[in-house]
Amino acid sequence: MAEQTETLDMPVRENSLQRWLKAIALLRESPVGMVGGGIVVFFILISIFAPLISPYDPNANLVPFVTPFSTVDDKFFLFGTDQLGRDILSRLIWGGQRVLFYATAATLSAYAVGIVMGLAAGYSKGWVDEAISFVANVILSFPVMVLYVLIIATLGASGLNIIFAVVFASSPGIMRIVRGLTLDISTREYIAAAQTRGESAWFIMMVEILPNARGPLIVDFCLRMGYTTITIGALGFLGLGLPPPDPDWGGMITEARAFVMGGFPHMAIIPACAVSLLVLGFNLLADGLREVSLKD
Amino acid sequence: MLRLIARRFGLMMLIMFVVTLLLFLANEADPLRVARSVLGPYAQPEQLDLWIQQNGYDRSLAIRYLDWIGRLLVGDLGQSVIYKRPVGEIFWTRLANTGILAGITFVIMVLLALVLGVLAGMAEGSPRDRFISVLSIATTSVPEYASAVILMAIFVFWLGWLPGTSSMMAGFSWIEMVLPVSVLVLYGFGYIARMTRASMAEVMTTHYIRTAVLKGLPYKHIILKHALRNALIAPFTVIMLQINWLLSGVVVTEYAFGYKGFGALLLEAALRRDIYVIEACGVAAVFVAVFTQTLGDLGYTYLNPRIRFK
């Protein structure tokens, strides 16, 4: 009996590293996705190595109003400096780190809340579903930026409040997606099997349903990272963002806006391009992932 | 259909009730805070007490809520703290200004998105399709505040073709509308275009289109008479939902160009805690959003016979 099982061609379950490598190899089939992934990785690396690559202290007042690609007092400024003489490249690098950190933290928190709500609504159905869906409907009926302005203006602008506002505003959308996927997946036979085994509801939701819903969720996560990046920038632009003087891209744009007409458009254009490039990276990555997942 | 309409409008009323309640509680739950934001930070405790009594803020929360709703319904929006005038005097002109901005944007955006989406979707996988798809992702990645400063640098600073602010000090001017509208259109059209493309591409693979092609009908006829009609059902909902997004974009864009609309008013009021203005703007924004969503849902049901007759 034992010999027989050895000769059988048992499917080997790959470990998670192998599966990730396989997923990345799959992404190579989508050039758009590769470009997007490349942009995102580029910004992540820059954020991680910010202390090493940033040429100056981002808050140090060096020489004001230097145009890009110029050398003043033996100091080279690739992107020039702003009205207070702070090096724009250094502010861009550190600002990027701050934006990426808060975007990731906020999106992950929103996902944690959205996933729990969505699983609960989709799996238990009945009045739990009705109640959660109604709350989601109410929140989603606010135009997002109106909601952000109301929340941040009431609570005050700080990193933690921004995370809270993002969780509040975007977890209902995530909840709807998870709920839809859960409704679909809970009709499968392996769920019935788990229920027959007597598994607890939480085990079924977390171990059986959630992993099988990951495909669309990963695509949505990338898109939402883009939205959150836009949102954090928008709040900074409206003066409701991360507190100064540490740099954030939206704040840099709004401070520099007055100097566009004064002859220094680079101060605003450079951070504007940085936000757009990062968001483009997330959007292209999401598009590539979607394309690849449809091919499967 | 009638029952569906009644149910959707019932849900809409319920949402409006909850939203107004939330706005009311967030702003007016504490009478002392209301009094302080109206009278300013230097008001004496006796003055605050007097104000609370004179304005009926010593009544219970439920009574005050009902009273507030009643006054909203007859158009009495309260007194603005910043402007020292009735909110109604400022609010309706601001709302009309936003209506003009959003209306022009909406027409241009939808037309552009539908044309591009159909052009891309009728030839799935072609270079034209690829180009339009990448273009619509790229423009959707540039947030309003980024495109606002980039366009300002190009058209205002370098070329000098357009004015940099749109405050409309000397009455309505088309040239001041160009930049705000462009910014909103650029950011918004990509999503509708992509939805239209997906819907069109799906329709093009159906049997009845193949039959039409094999029958030898002219291509133009197939696209315009057979494909478009079904392909435009799905984007319709998206277009209606887009109004909600447009209201978000309006806040940023109005601030960027100094346009005197309701988004800029809301921002100013929220920053300076002008509660009656916040309430009026919040209720208006949610009402527009919920109303268009309801219309979108009903329209979709009406347009799509597969749902209508279920």
Coordinates of C-alpha atoms in Angstrom, one line a residue:
Chain A
M1 CA 0.0 0.0 0.0
A2 CA 2.8 2.4 1.0
E3 CA 4.7 1.7 -2.2
Q4 CA 1.7 2.4 -4.3
T5 CA 1.2 5.9 -3.0
E6 CA 4.8 6.8 -3.8
T7 CA 4.4 5.9 -7.4
L8 CA 1.2 7.9 -7.7
D9 CA 1.8 11.3 -9.3
M10 CA 0.8 13.5 -6.4
P11 CA 0.4 17.2 -7.2
V12 CA 3.1 19.0 -5.3
R13 CA 1.7 22.2 -3.6
E14 CA 4.2 25.0 -4.3
N15 CA 5.3 27.1 -1.4
S16 CA 4.3 30.7 -1.4
L17 CA 7.6 32.0 -2.7
Q18 CA 7.4 29.8 -5.8
R19 CA 3.8 31.0 -6.4
W20 CA 4.8 34.6 -6.1
L21 CA 7.6 34.1 -8.6
K22 CA 5.2 32.4 -10.9
A23 CA 2.8 35.4 -10.6
I24 CA 5.6 37.8 -11.5
A25 CA 6.6 35.6 -14.5
L26 CA 2.9 35.8 -15.6
L27 CA 3.0 39.6 -15.4
R28 CA 5.8 39.6 -17.9
E29 CA 3.2 38.7 -20.5
S30 CA 1.7 42.1 -20.1
P31 CA 4.1 44.9 -21.2
V32 CA 1.7 47.5 -19.7
G33 CA 1.8 45.8 -16.4
M34 CA 5.5 45.5 -16.4
V35 CA 5.9 49.3 -17.0
G36 CA 3.5 50.0 -14.2
G37 CA 5.2 47.5 -11.8
G38 CA 8.6 49.1 -12.7
I39 CA 7.3 52.6 -11.9
V40 CA 5.9 51.4 -8.5
V41 CA 9.1 49.5 -7.6
F42 CA 11.2 52.5 -8.6
F43 CA 9.2 54.7 -6.1
I44 CA 9.4 52.1 -3.4
L45 CA 13.1 51.8 -3.8
I46 CA 13.6 55.5 -3.7
S47 CA 11.5 55.7 -0.5
I48 CA 13.4 52.9 1.2
F49 CA 16.8 54.4 0.3
A50 CA 15.7 58.0 0.9
P51 CA 18.3 58.7 3.5
L52 CA 21.1 57.5 1.2
I53 CA 20.1 59.2 -2.1
S54 CA 18.6 62.4 -0.9
P55 CA 21.3 65.0 -1.6
Y56 CA 20.4 67.6 1.0
D57 CA 18.2 67.9 4.1
P58 CA 14.7 68.4 2.8
N59 CA 13.9 71.2 5.2
A60 CA 17.3 73.0 5.0
N61 CA 17.2 76.5 3.6
L62 CA 20.0 76.6 1.1
V63 CA 19.6 79.0 -1.9
P64 CA 16.1 80.2 -2.9
F65 CA 14.6 80.2 -6.4
V66 CA 17.3 78.1 -8.2
T67 CA 16.2 76.9 -11.6
P68 CA 16.6 73.2 -12.4
F69 CA 20.0 71.8 -13.6
S70 CA 22.1 74.5 -12.1
T71 CA 25.0 74.8 -9.7
V72 CA 25.1 77.5 -7.1
D73 CA 27.9 77.8 -4.5
D74 CA 29.3 74.4 -5.6
K75 CA 26.0 72.8 -4.9
F76 CA 24.3 71.1 -7.8
F77 CA 20.4 71.2 -7.8
L78 CA 18.9 68.7 -10.3
F79 CA 15.4 70.0 -9.9
G80 CA 16.2 73.5 -8.4
T81 CA 15.0 74.9 -5.1
D82 CA 11.8 76.4 -3.9
Q83 CA 10.9 79.9 -2.4
L84 CA 12.6 79.0 0.9
G85 CA 15.7 77.6 -0.7
R86 CA 14.9 74.0 0.0
D87 CA 16.2 71.4 -2.5
I88 CA 13.3 70.2 -4.6
L89 CA 14.8 66.8 -5.4
S90 CA 15.3 66.0 -1.7
R91 CA 11.8 67.2 -0.8
L92 CA 10.5 65.0 -3.7
I93 CA 12.3 61.9 -2.3
W94 CA 11.3 62.4 1.3
G95 CA 7.8 63.5 0.3
G96 CA 7.4 60.4 -1.8
Q97 CA 8.4 58.3 1.2
R98 CA 5.7 60.0 3.3
V99 CA 3.0 59.7 0.6
L100 CA 3.8 56.1 0.0
F101 CA 3.8 55.3 3.7
Y102 CA 0.5 56.9 4.4
A103 CA -1.1 55.6 1.2
T104 CA -0.1 52.1 2.1
A105 CA -1.1 52.3 5.7
A106 CA -4.5 53.9 4.9
T107 CA -5.3 51.5 2.0
L108 CA -4.3 48.4 4.1
S109 CA -6.4 49.6 7.0
A110 CA -9.3 50.2 4.7
Y111 CA -8.9 46.7 3.3
A112 CA -8.9 45.2 6.8
V113 CA -12.2 46.9 7.6
G114 CA -13.7 46.3 4.2
I115 CA -12.8 42.6 4.1
V116 CA -14.3 41.8 7.5
M117 CA -17.5 43.8 6.7
G118 CA -17.7 42.2 3.2
L119 CA -17.2 38.6 4.5
A120 CA -19.7 39.1 7.3
A121 CA -22.3 40.6 5.0
G122 CA -21.8 38.1 2.2
Y123 CA -21.5 35.0 4.3
S124 CA -24.2 35.6 6.9
K125 CA -26.7 37.2 4.6
G126 CA -30.0 38.2 6.2
W127 CA -30.3 41.3 8.4
V128 CA -26.5 41.5 9.0
D129 CA -26.1 41.9 5.2
E130 CA -28.9 44.4 5.0
A131 CA -27.5 46.5 7.9
I132 CA -23.9 46.6 6.6
S133 CA -25.0 47.3 3.0
F134 CA -27.2 50.2 4.1
V135 CA -24.4 51.8 6.1
A136 CA -22.2 51.4 3.0
N137 CA -24.8 52.9 0.8
V138 CA -25.1 55.9 3.1
I139 CA -21.3 56.5 3.1
L140 CA -21.0 56.0 -0.6
S141 CA -23.7 58.5 -1.3
F142 CA -21.3 61.3 -0.3
P143 CA -19.1 62.7 -3.0
V144 CA -15.7 61.4 -1.7
M145 CA -13.9 64.8 -1.6
V146 CA -16.9 66.4 0.3
L147 CA -16.6 63.6 2.8
Y148 CA -12.8 64.1 3.2
V149 CA -13.2 67.8 3.6
L150 CA -15.9 67.4 6.2
I151 CA -14.0 64.7 8.2
I152 CA -10.5 66.4 8.1
A153 CA -11.9 69.9 8.8
T154 CA -13.7 68.5 11.8
L155 CA -11.0 66.2 13.2
G156 CA -8.0 68.3 12.2
A157 CA -5.2 67.5 9.7
S158 CA -2.8 64.8 10.9
G159 CA -1.5 61.6 9.5
L160 CA -3.7 59.4 11.7
N161 CA -6.8 61.4 10.8
I162 CA -6.0 61.0 7.1
I163 CA -5.8 57.3 7.6
F164 CA -9.1 57.3 9.4
A165 CA -10.8 59.4 6.7
V166 CA -9.5 57.0 4.0
V167 CA -10.7 54.0 5.9
F168 CA -14.1 55.6 6.5
A169 CA -14.6 56.7 2.9
S170 CA -13.2 53.7 1.0
S171 CA -13.9 50.6 3.1
P172 CA -17.6 50.6 1.9
G173 CA -16.4 50.2 -1.7
I174 CA -14.1 47.4 -0.7
M175 CA -16.9 45.8 1.4
R176 CA -19.1 45.8 -1.7
I177 CA -16.5 43.9 -3.8
V178 CA -15.7 41.4 -1.1
R179 CA -19.5 40.9 -0.4
G180 CA -20.1 40.1 -4.1
L181 CA -17.2 37.7 -4.3
T182 CA -18.3 36.0 -1.0
L183 CA -21.8 35.6 -2.3
D184 CA -20.4 33.9 -5.3
I185 CA -17.8 31.7 -3.6
S186 CA -20.1 30.5 -0.8
T187 CA -22.2 28.6 -3.3
R188 CA -19.2 26.4 -4.2
E189 CA -18.9 22.8 -3.1
Y190 CA -15.8 23.2 -1.0
I191 CA -17.6 25.6 1.2
A192 CA -20.4 23.1 1.7
A193 CA -17.7 20.5 2.5
A194 CA -16.1 22.8 5.1
Q195 CA -19.6 23.4 6.7
T196 CA -20.2 19.7 6.8
R197 CA -16.8 19.2 8.5
G198 CA -18.2 21.5 11.2
E199 CA -15.7 24.4 10.6
S200 CA -16.5 27.7 12.4
A201 CA -17.9 30.5 10.3
W202 CA -14.7 32.6 10.8
F203 CA -12.5 29.7 9.6
I204 CA -14.6 29.3 6.5
M205 CA -14.5 33.1 5.8
M206 CA -10.8 33.5 6.4
V207 CA -9.4 30.2 5.2
E208 CA -11.8 29.0 2.5
I209 CA -13.4 32.1 1.0
L210 CA -10.9 35.0 1.4
P211 CA -7.9 33.2 -0.4
N212 CA -10.1 32.3 -3.3
A213 CA -11.3 35.9 -3.7
R214 CA -7.8 37.3 -3.9
G215 CA -7.5 37.8 -7.7
P216 CA -10.0 40.7 -8.1
L217 CA -8.9 42.1 -4.7
I218 CA -5.3 42.4 -5.7
V219 CA -6.3 44.3 -8.9
D220 CA -8.6 46.5 -6.8
F221 CA -5.8 47.1 -4.2
C222 CA -3.5 48.5 -6.9
L223 CA -6.2 50.8 -8.2
R224 CA -7.0 52.0 -4.7
M225 CA -3.4 52.7 -3.9
G226 CA -3.5 55.1 -6.8
Y227 CA -6.7 56.7 -5.5
T228 CA -5.3 57.0 -2.0
T229 CA -2.2 58.6 -3.4
I230 CA -4.4 61.1 -5.3
T231 CA -6.4 61.7 -2.2
I232 CA -3.5 62.4 0.1
G233 CA -2.1 64.8 -2.5
A234 CA -5.5 66.5 -2.9
L235 CA -5.8 67.0 0.9
G236 CA -2.3 68.5 0.9
F237 CA -3.3 70.7 -2.0
L238 CA -6.4 71.9 -0.2
G239 CA -4.3 72.6 3.0
L240 CA -5.9 69.7 4.9
G241 CA -3.0 67.3 4.4
L242 CA 0.0 66.1 6.4
P243 CA 1.4 68.9 8.6
P244 CA 4.3 70.9 7.3
P245 CA 7.3 71.6 7.2
D246 CA 8.1 68.0 6.3
P247 CA 7.4 67.6 2.6
D248 CA 4.4 66.0 0.9
W249 CA 3.7 66.3 -2.8
G250 CA 0.3 67.9 -2.6
G251 CA 1.5 70.5 -0.1
M252 CA 4.6 71.2 -2.3
I253 CA 2.2 71.9 -5.3
T254 CA 0.0 74.3 -3.3
E255 CA 2.9 76.2 -1.8
A256 CA 4.5 76.6 -5.2
R257 CA 1.3 77.6 -7.0
A258 CA 1.8 81.3 -6.3
F259 CA 5.2 81.2 -8.0
V260 CA 4.1 79.6 -11.3
M261 CA 3.2 83.1 -12.6
G262 CA 6.3 84.6 -10.9
G263 CA 8.5 82.7 -13.3
F264 CA 9.2 79.5 -11.4
P265 CA 6.8 76.9 -12.8
H266 CA 9.2 74.1 -12.1
M267 CA 8.5 74.3 -8.4
A268 CA 4.9 73.1 -8.9
I269 CA 5.3 71.1 -12.1
I270 CA 7.9 68.7 -10.7
P271 CA 5.8 67.4 -7.7
A272 CA 2.7 67.4 -10.0
C273 CA 4.6 65.1 -12.4
A274 CA 5.8 62.9 -9.5
V275 CA 2.2 62.3 -8.2
S276 CA 1.0 61.6 -11.7
L277 CA 3.8 59.1 -12.4
L278 CA 3.2 57.1 -9.3
V279 CA -0.5 57.0 -9.8
L280 CA 0.1 56.0 -13.4
G281 CA 2.3 53.2 -12.1
F282 CA -0.4 51.8 -9.9
N283 CA -3.0 52.1 -12.7
L284 CA -0.9 50.4 -15.3
L285 CA 0.0 47.7 -12.8
A286 CA -3.6 47.1 -12.0
D287 CA -4.5 47.0 -15.7
G288 CA -1.7 44.5 -16.4
L289 CA -2.7 42.3 -13.5
R290 CA -6.3 42.3 -14.7
E291 CA -5.2 41.4 -18.2
V292 CA -3.1 38.5 -17.0
S293 CA -5.7 37.2 -14.6
L294 CA -8.3 37.1 -17.5
K295 CA -5.9 35.1 -19.6
D296 CA -5.7 32.3 -17.0
Chain B
M1 CA -41.6 49.3 -12.8
L2 CA -43.8 51.6 -10.7
R3 CA -43.1 49.5 -7.7
L4 CA -39.4 49.6 -8.4
I5 CA -39.5 53.4 -8.8
A6 CA -41.3 53.7 -5.5
R7 CA -38.8 51.5 -3.7
R8 CA -35.8 53.3 -5.1
F9 CA -37.2 56.7 -4.1
G10 CA -38.1 55.3 -0.7
L11 CA -34.4 54.2 -0.3
M12 CA -33.3 57.6 -1.5
M13 CA -35.5 59.3 1.2
L14 CA -34.1 57.0 3.8
I15 CA -30.5 57.8 2.9
M16 CA -31.3 61.5 2.9
F17 CA -32.8 61.1 6.3
V18 CA -29.7 59.4 7.7
V19 CA -27.3 61.8 6.0
T20 CA -29.1 64.9 7.2
L21 CA -29.2 63.4 10.7
L22 CA -25.4 62.7 10.6
L23 CA -24.7 66.2 9.3
F24 CA -26.9 67.7 12.0
L25 CA -25.3 65.6 14.8
A26 CA -21.8 66.3 13.6
N27 CA -22.4 70.1 13.5
E28 CA -25.1 70.9 16.1
A29 CA -25.1 68.1 18.7
D30 CA -23.4 70.4 21.2
P31 CA -25.3 73.8 21.6
L32 CA -22.3 75.4 23.3
R33 CA -20.1 74.7 20.3
V34 CA -22.7 76.1 17.9
A35 CA -22.9 79.2 20.0
R36 CA -19.2 79.6 20.1
S37 CA -18.7 79.1 16.4
V38 CA -21.4 81.8 15.7
L39 CA -20.3 84.3 18.3
G40 CA -16.6 83.8 18.0
P41 CA -13.9 82.6 20.4
Y42 CA -14.0 85.7 22.6
A43 CA -17.7 85.4 23.6
Q44 CA -18.4 85.4 27.3
P45 CA -20.2 82.5 28.9
E46 CA -23.3 84.7 29.6
Q47 CA -23.5 85.7 26.0
L48 CA -23.3 82.1 24.9
D49 CA -26.1 81.2 27.3
L50 CA -28.2 84.0 26.1
W51 CA -27.6 83.1 22.5
I52 CA -28.5 79.5 23.2
Q53 CA -31.8 80.5 24.8
Q54 CA -32.7 83.1 22.2
N55 CA -32.1 80.7 19.3
G56 CA -33.9 77.8 20.8
Y57 CA -30.8 75.7 21.3
D58 CA -32.0 74.7 24.8
R59 CA -34.6 72.5 23.3
S60 CA -34.1 68.7 22.9
L61 CA -32.0 67.3 20.0
A62 CA -35.0 65.6 18.3
I63 CA -37.1 68.8 18.3
R64 CA -34.1 70.9 17.0
Y65 CA -33.5 68.3 14.2
L66 CA -37.1 68.4 13.0
D67 CA -37.1 72.2 13.2
W68 CA -33.9 72.4 11.1
I69 CA -35.3 70.0 8.5
G70 CA -38.5 72.0 8.3
R71 CA -36.6 75.2 7.8
L72 CA -34.4 73.5 5.1
L73 CA -37.5 72.4 3.2
V74 CA -38.8 75.9 3.0
G75 CA -35.4 77.3 2.0
D76 CA -34.3 78.9 5.2
L77 CA -30.7 77.9 5.4
G78 CA -29.6 80.0 8.4
Q79 CA -27.1 82.8 8.7
S80 CA -23.5 82.5 7.5
V81 CA -20.9 83.3 10.1
I82 CA -18.2 84.3 7.6
Y83 CA -20.3 86.4 5.3
K84 CA -22.7 87.8 7.9
R85 CA -25.6 87.2 5.5
P86 CA -28.3 84.6 5.1
V87 CA -26.7 81.4 3.7
G88 CA -29.4 81.3 0.9
E89 CA -28.1 84.5 -0.6
I90 CA -24.7 83.1 -1.2
F91 CA -25.5 79.4 -1.6
W92 CA -27.8 79.4 -4.6
T93 CA -25.5 81.6 -6.8
R94 CA -22.6 79.3 -5.8
L95 CA -24.6 76.2 -6.6
A96 CA -25.6 77.7 -10.0
N97 CA -21.9 78.5 -10.8
T98 CA -21.0 74.9 -10.0
G99 CA -23.9 73.8 -12.1
I100 CA -22.5 75.7 -15.1
L101 CA -19.0 74.3 -14.6
A102 CA -20.2 70.8 -14.1
G103 CA -22.7 70.9 -16.9
I104 CA -20.2 72.1 -19.5
T105 CA -17.7 69.5 -18.3
F106 CA -20.2 66.8 -18.3
V107 CA -21.4 67.3 -21.9
I108 CA -17.8 67.5 -23.2
M109 CA -16.6 64.6 -21.1
V110 CA -19.4 62.2 -22.0
L111 CA -19.2 63.0 -25.7
L112 CA -15.5 62.6 -25.9
A113 CA -15.5 59.4 -23.8
L114 CA -18.3 57.8 -25.8
V115 CA -16.7 58.5 -29.2
L116 CA -13.2 57.3 -28.0
G117 CA -14.7 54.3 -26.2
V118 CA -16.7 53.2 -29.3
L119 CA -13.8 53.8 -31.6
A120 CA -11.5 51.6 -29.4
G121 CA -14.1 48.9 -28.7
M122 CA -15.2 48.3 -32.3
A123 CA -11.6 47.2 -33.2
E124 CA -10.5 45.4 -30.0
G125 CA -6.7 44.8 -30.0
S126 CA -5.9 47.1 -32.9
P127 CA -3.2 49.8 -32.5
R128 CA -6.0 52.4 -32.3
D129 CA -7.6 50.5 -29.4
R130 CA -4.2 50.2 -27.6
F131 CA -3.5 53.9 -28.1
I132 CA -6.9 55.0 -26.8
S133 CA -6.7 52.6 -23.8
V134 CA -3.3 53.8 -22.8
L135 CA -4.3 57.4 -23.3
S136 CA -7.3 57.0 -21.1
I137 CA -5.3 55.3 -18.3
A138 CA -2.6 58.0 -18.5
T139 CA -5.1 60.9 -18.3
T140 CA -6.9 59.3 -15.4
S141 CA -3.6 59.1 -13.5
V142 CA -3.1 62.9 -13.5
P143 CA -5.1 64.3 -10.6
E144 CA -6.9 67.6 -11.0
Y145 CA -4.5 69.5 -8.9
A146 CA -1.5 68.2 -10.9
S147 CA -3.0 68.9 -14.3
A148 CA -4.2 72.3 -13.0
V149 CA -0.7 73.5 -12.3
I150 CA 0.8 71.9 -15.4
L151 CA -1.8 73.5 -17.7
M152 CA -1.4 76.8 -15.9
A153 CA 2.3 76.7 -16.5
I154 CA 1.8 75.9 -20.2
F155 CA -1.1 78.1 -21.2
V156 CA -0.9 80.9 -18.7
F157 CA 2.8 81.3 -18.0
W158 CA 4.6 80.2 -21.2
L159 CA 2.0 80.8 -23.9
G160 CA 0.0 83.5 -22.2
W161 CA -3.2 82.4 -24.0
L162 CA -5.5 81.9 -21.0
P163 CA -6.2 83.7 -17.7
G164 CA -4.8 81.8 -14.6
T165 CA -7.8 82.3 -12.4
S166 CA -11.5 81.9 -13.0
S167 CA -13.1 84.1 -10.4
M168 CA -15.4 85.6 -13.0
M169 CA -15.1 89.1 -11.4
A170 CA -16.4 90.8 -14.5
G171 CA -19.3 88.5 -15.1
F172 CA -19.3 85.2 -16.9
S173 CA -16.5 84.7 -19.4
W174 CA -16.0 81.6 -21.6
I175 CA -12.2 82.0 -21.7
E176 CA -12.0 81.7 -17.9
M177 CA -14.0 78.4 -18.2
V178 CA -11.4 76.7 -20.5
L179 CA -8.9 75.6 -17.9
P180 CA -11.3 74.4 -15.1
V181 CA -13.3 72.5 -17.7
S182 CA -10.2 71.0 -19.3
V183 CA -8.8 69.8 -16.0
L184 CA -12.1 68.1 -15.0
V185 CA -12.6 66.6 -18.5
L186 CA -9.0 65.2 -18.6
Y187 CA -9.3 63.5 -15.3
G188 CA -12.8 62.2 -15.8
F189 CA -13.2 61.0 -19.4
G190 CA -10.9 58.0 -19.2
Y191 CA -13.1 56.0 -16.9
I192 CA -16.2 56.3 -19.0
A193 CA -14.2 55.7 -22.2
R194 CA -12.8 52.5 -20.7
M195 CA -16.3 51.3 -19.7
T196 CA -17.7 52.1 -23.1
R197 CA -14.8 50.3 -24.8
A198 CA -15.3 47.2 -22.7
S199 CA -19.0 47.2 -23.4
M200 CA -18.6 47.8 -27.1
A201 CA -15.9 45.1 -27.4
E202 CA -18.3 42.6 -25.7
V203 CA -21.1 43.5 -28.0
M204 CA -18.9 43.1 -31.1
T205 CA -18.3 39.4 -30.2
T206 CA -22.0 38.5 -30.0
H207 CA -23.8 36.3 -32.5
Y208 CA -26.2 39.0 -33.8
I209 CA -23.3 41.2 -34.8
R210 CA -21.7 38.3 -36.6
T211 CA -25.0 37.6 -38.3
A212 CA -25.2 41.2 -39.4
V213 CA -21.7 41.1 -40.8
L214 CA -22.3 37.8 -42.6
K215 CA -25.6 39.2 -44.0
G216 CA -23.4 41.7 -45.7
L217 CA -24.8 44.8 -44.1
P218 CA -22.6 47.9 -44.4
Y219 CA -20.2 48.2 -41.5
K220 CA -21.3 51.7 -40.6
H221 CA -24.9 50.5 -40.4
I222 CA -23.9 47.6 -38.1
I223 CA -22.1 49.9 -35.7
L224 CA -24.6 52.6 -35.6
K225 CA -27.9 50.6 -35.6
H226 CA -27.0 47.3 -34.1
A227 CA -24.0 47.6 -31.8
L228 CA -24.2 51.0 -30.3
R229 CA -27.7 50.6 -28.9
N230 CA -26.7 47.7 -26.7
A231 CA -23.2 48.9 -26.0
L232 CA -24.4 52.1 -24.5
I233 CA -26.5 50.5 -21.7
A234 CA -23.7 49.7 -19.4
P235 CA -21.9 53.0 -19.7
F236 CA -25.1 54.8 -18.9
T237 CA -24.9 53.8 -15.2
V238 CA -21.3 54.7 -15.1
I239 CA -22.1 58.1 -16.5
M240 CA -24.7 58.8 -13.9
L241 CA -22.3 57.6 -11.1
Q242 CA -19.7 59.9 -12.6
I243 CA -21.7 62.9 -11.4
N244 CA -20.8 61.9 -7.8
W245 CA -17.1 61.9 -8.9
L246 CA -17.5 65.2 -10.7
L247 CA -18.7 66.8 -7.5
S248 CA -15.5 65.6 -5.8
G249 CA -13.3 67.0 -8.6
V250 CA -15.2 70.2 -8.5
V251 CA -14.0 70.9 -4.9
V252 CA -10.3 70.7 -5.9
T253 CA -10.7 72.4 -9.3
E254 CA -12.7 75.4 -7.9
Y255 CA -10.1 75.9 -5.2
A256 CA -7.3 75.6 -7.8
F257 CA -8.7 78.3 -10.1
G258 CA -10.5 80.5 -7.5
Y259 CA -13.8 79.7 -9.2
K260 CA -16.7 80.9 -7.0
G261 CA -18.6 77.6 -6.9
F262 CA -20.1 75.6 -4.1
G263 CA -17.1 73.3 -3.7
A264 CA -14.9 76.3 -2.9
L265 CA -17.6 77.6 -0.5
L266 CA -17.8 74.2 1.3
L267 CA -14.0 74.1 1.7
E268 CA -13.9 77.7 3.1
A269 CA -16.9 76.9 5.4
A270 CA -15.3 73.7 6.6
L271 CA -12.0 75.3 7.4
R272 CA -13.6 78.2 9.3
R273 CA -16.4 76.2 10.8
D274 CA -19.3 78.1 9.3
I275 CA -21.8 75.4 10.3
Y276 CA -24.9 76.5 8.5
V277 CA -23.0 76.8 5.2
I278 CA -21.4 73.4 5.8
E279 CA -24.8 71.9 6.4
A280 CA -26.3 73.4 3.3
C281 CA -23.4 72.4 1.1
G282 CA -23.3 68.9 2.5
V283 CA -27.0 68.3 2.1
A284 CA -26.9 69.7 -1.5
A285 CA -23.9 67.5 -2.5
V286 CA -25.4 64.3 -1.1
F287 CA -28.8 65.1 -2.6
V288 CA -27.4 65.6 -6.1
A289 CA -25.3 62.4 -5.7
V290 CA -28.1 60.2 -4.4
F291 CA -30.6 61.6 -6.9
T292 CA -28.4 60.9 -9.9
Q293 CA -27.6 57.4 -8.6
T294 CA -31.3 56.7 -8.3
L295 CA -31.9 58.0 -11.8
G296 CA -28.9 55.9 -13.0
D297 CA -30.3 52.7 -11.5
L298 CA -33.8 53.3 -12.8
G299 CA -32.6 54.3 -16.2
Y300 CA -30.4 51.2 -16.4
T301 CA -33.4 49.0 -15.5
Y302 CA -35.5 50.7 -18.1
L303 CA -33.0 50.5 -20.8
N304 CA -32.1 46.8 -20.2
P305 CA -35.1 44.6 -21.0
R306 CA -33.3 41.6 -19.5
I307 CA -33.6 43.2 -16.1
R308 CA -36.9 45.0 -16.6
F309 CA -38.9 41.9 -17.3
K310 CA -37.4 39.7 -14.5

